[in-house]
Short mmCIF file of C-alpha atoms in Angstrom, two decimals:
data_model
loop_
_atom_site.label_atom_id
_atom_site.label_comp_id
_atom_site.label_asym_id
_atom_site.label_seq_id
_atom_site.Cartn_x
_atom_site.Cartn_y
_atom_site.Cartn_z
CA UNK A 28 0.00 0.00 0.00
CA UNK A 29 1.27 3.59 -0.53
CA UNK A 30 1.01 6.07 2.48
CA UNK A 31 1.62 9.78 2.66
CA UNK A 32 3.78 10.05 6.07
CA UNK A 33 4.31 13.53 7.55
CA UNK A 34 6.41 14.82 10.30
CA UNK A 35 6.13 18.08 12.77
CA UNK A 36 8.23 19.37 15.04
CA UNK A 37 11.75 17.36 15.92
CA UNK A 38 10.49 14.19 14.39
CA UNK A 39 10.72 16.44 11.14
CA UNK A 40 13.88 18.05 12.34
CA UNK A 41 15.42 14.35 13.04
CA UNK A 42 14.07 12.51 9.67
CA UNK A 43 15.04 15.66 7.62
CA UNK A 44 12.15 16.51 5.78
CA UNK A 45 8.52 17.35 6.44
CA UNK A 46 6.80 14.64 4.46
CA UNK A 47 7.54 11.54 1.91
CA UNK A 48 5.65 8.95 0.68
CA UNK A 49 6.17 5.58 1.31
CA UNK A 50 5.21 1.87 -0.14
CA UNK A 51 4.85 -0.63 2.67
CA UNK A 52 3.40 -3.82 3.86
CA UNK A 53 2.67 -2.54 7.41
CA UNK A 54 -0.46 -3.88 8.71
CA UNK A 55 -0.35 -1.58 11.84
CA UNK A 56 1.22 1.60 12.62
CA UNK A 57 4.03 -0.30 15.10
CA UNK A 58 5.01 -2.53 11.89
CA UNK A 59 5.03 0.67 9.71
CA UNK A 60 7.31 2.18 12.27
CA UNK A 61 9.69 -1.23 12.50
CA UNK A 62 9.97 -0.73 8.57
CA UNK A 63 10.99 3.02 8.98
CA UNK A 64 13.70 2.48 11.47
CA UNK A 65 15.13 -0.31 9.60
CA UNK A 66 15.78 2.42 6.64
CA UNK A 67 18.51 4.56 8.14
CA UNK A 68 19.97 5.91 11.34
CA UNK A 69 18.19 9.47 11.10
CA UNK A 70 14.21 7.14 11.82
CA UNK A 71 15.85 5.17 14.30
CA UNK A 72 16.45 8.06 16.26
CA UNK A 73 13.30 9.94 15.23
CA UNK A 74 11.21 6.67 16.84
CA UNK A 75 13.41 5.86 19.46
CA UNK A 76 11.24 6.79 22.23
CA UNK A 77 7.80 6.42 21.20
CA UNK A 78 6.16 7.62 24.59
CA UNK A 79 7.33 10.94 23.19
CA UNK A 80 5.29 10.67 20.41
CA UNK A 81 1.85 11.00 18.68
CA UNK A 82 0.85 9.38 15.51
CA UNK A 83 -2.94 10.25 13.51
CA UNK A 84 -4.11 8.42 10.57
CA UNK A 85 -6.24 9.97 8.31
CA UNK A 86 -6.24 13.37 10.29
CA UNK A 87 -7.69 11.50 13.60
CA UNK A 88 -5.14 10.64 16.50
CA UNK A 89 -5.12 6.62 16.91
CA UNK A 90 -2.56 4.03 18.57
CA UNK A 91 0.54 2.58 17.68
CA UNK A 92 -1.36 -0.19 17.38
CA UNK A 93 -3.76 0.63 14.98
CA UNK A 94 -4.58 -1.05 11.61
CA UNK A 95 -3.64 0.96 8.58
CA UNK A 96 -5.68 -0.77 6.11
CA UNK A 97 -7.68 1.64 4.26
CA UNK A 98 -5.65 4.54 5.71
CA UNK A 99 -4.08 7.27 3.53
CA UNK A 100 -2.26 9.39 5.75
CA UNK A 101 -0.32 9.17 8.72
CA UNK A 102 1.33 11.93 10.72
CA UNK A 103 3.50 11.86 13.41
CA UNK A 104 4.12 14.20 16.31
CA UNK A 105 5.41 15.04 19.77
CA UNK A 106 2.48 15.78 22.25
CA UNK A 107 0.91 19.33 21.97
CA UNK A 108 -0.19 21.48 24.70
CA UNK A 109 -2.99 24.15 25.11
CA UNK A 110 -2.36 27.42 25.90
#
């Protein structure tokens, strides 16, 4: 399946860019993010501590443990605050 991935904040800043598109054969967002930080040293660090971090498919904030099927879109981020 192809996915449109897209970073904010230092997961951008660590990756390198703000978005990419990617074909994978993730079946959940965990396996998606296995496949990323098997690609190169800059997504191992940008995933290295997921408790830091955020992920939404499709616009909508979900697990890491979600299902992708059917999903176009997923977007990670550190935690926002209010203000």
């Amino acid at each position: 399946m192809t996915l449109n991935l897209l970073y904010f904040a230092w997961v951008r800043e660590r990756i390198g860019e703000p978005r990419e598109t990617v074909e994978t054969t993730a079946e959940t967002v965990m396996d998606l993010v296995r496949e990323l930080k098997a690609r190169a040293p800059r997504y191992e660090l940008a995933f290295s501590d997921l408790a830091s971090l955020r992920v939404a498919l499709d616009q909508e904030l979900a697990e890491f443990d979600a299902p992708l099927a059917g999903v176009r879109e997923v977007a990670f981020f550190p935690p926002m605050t209010g203000g």
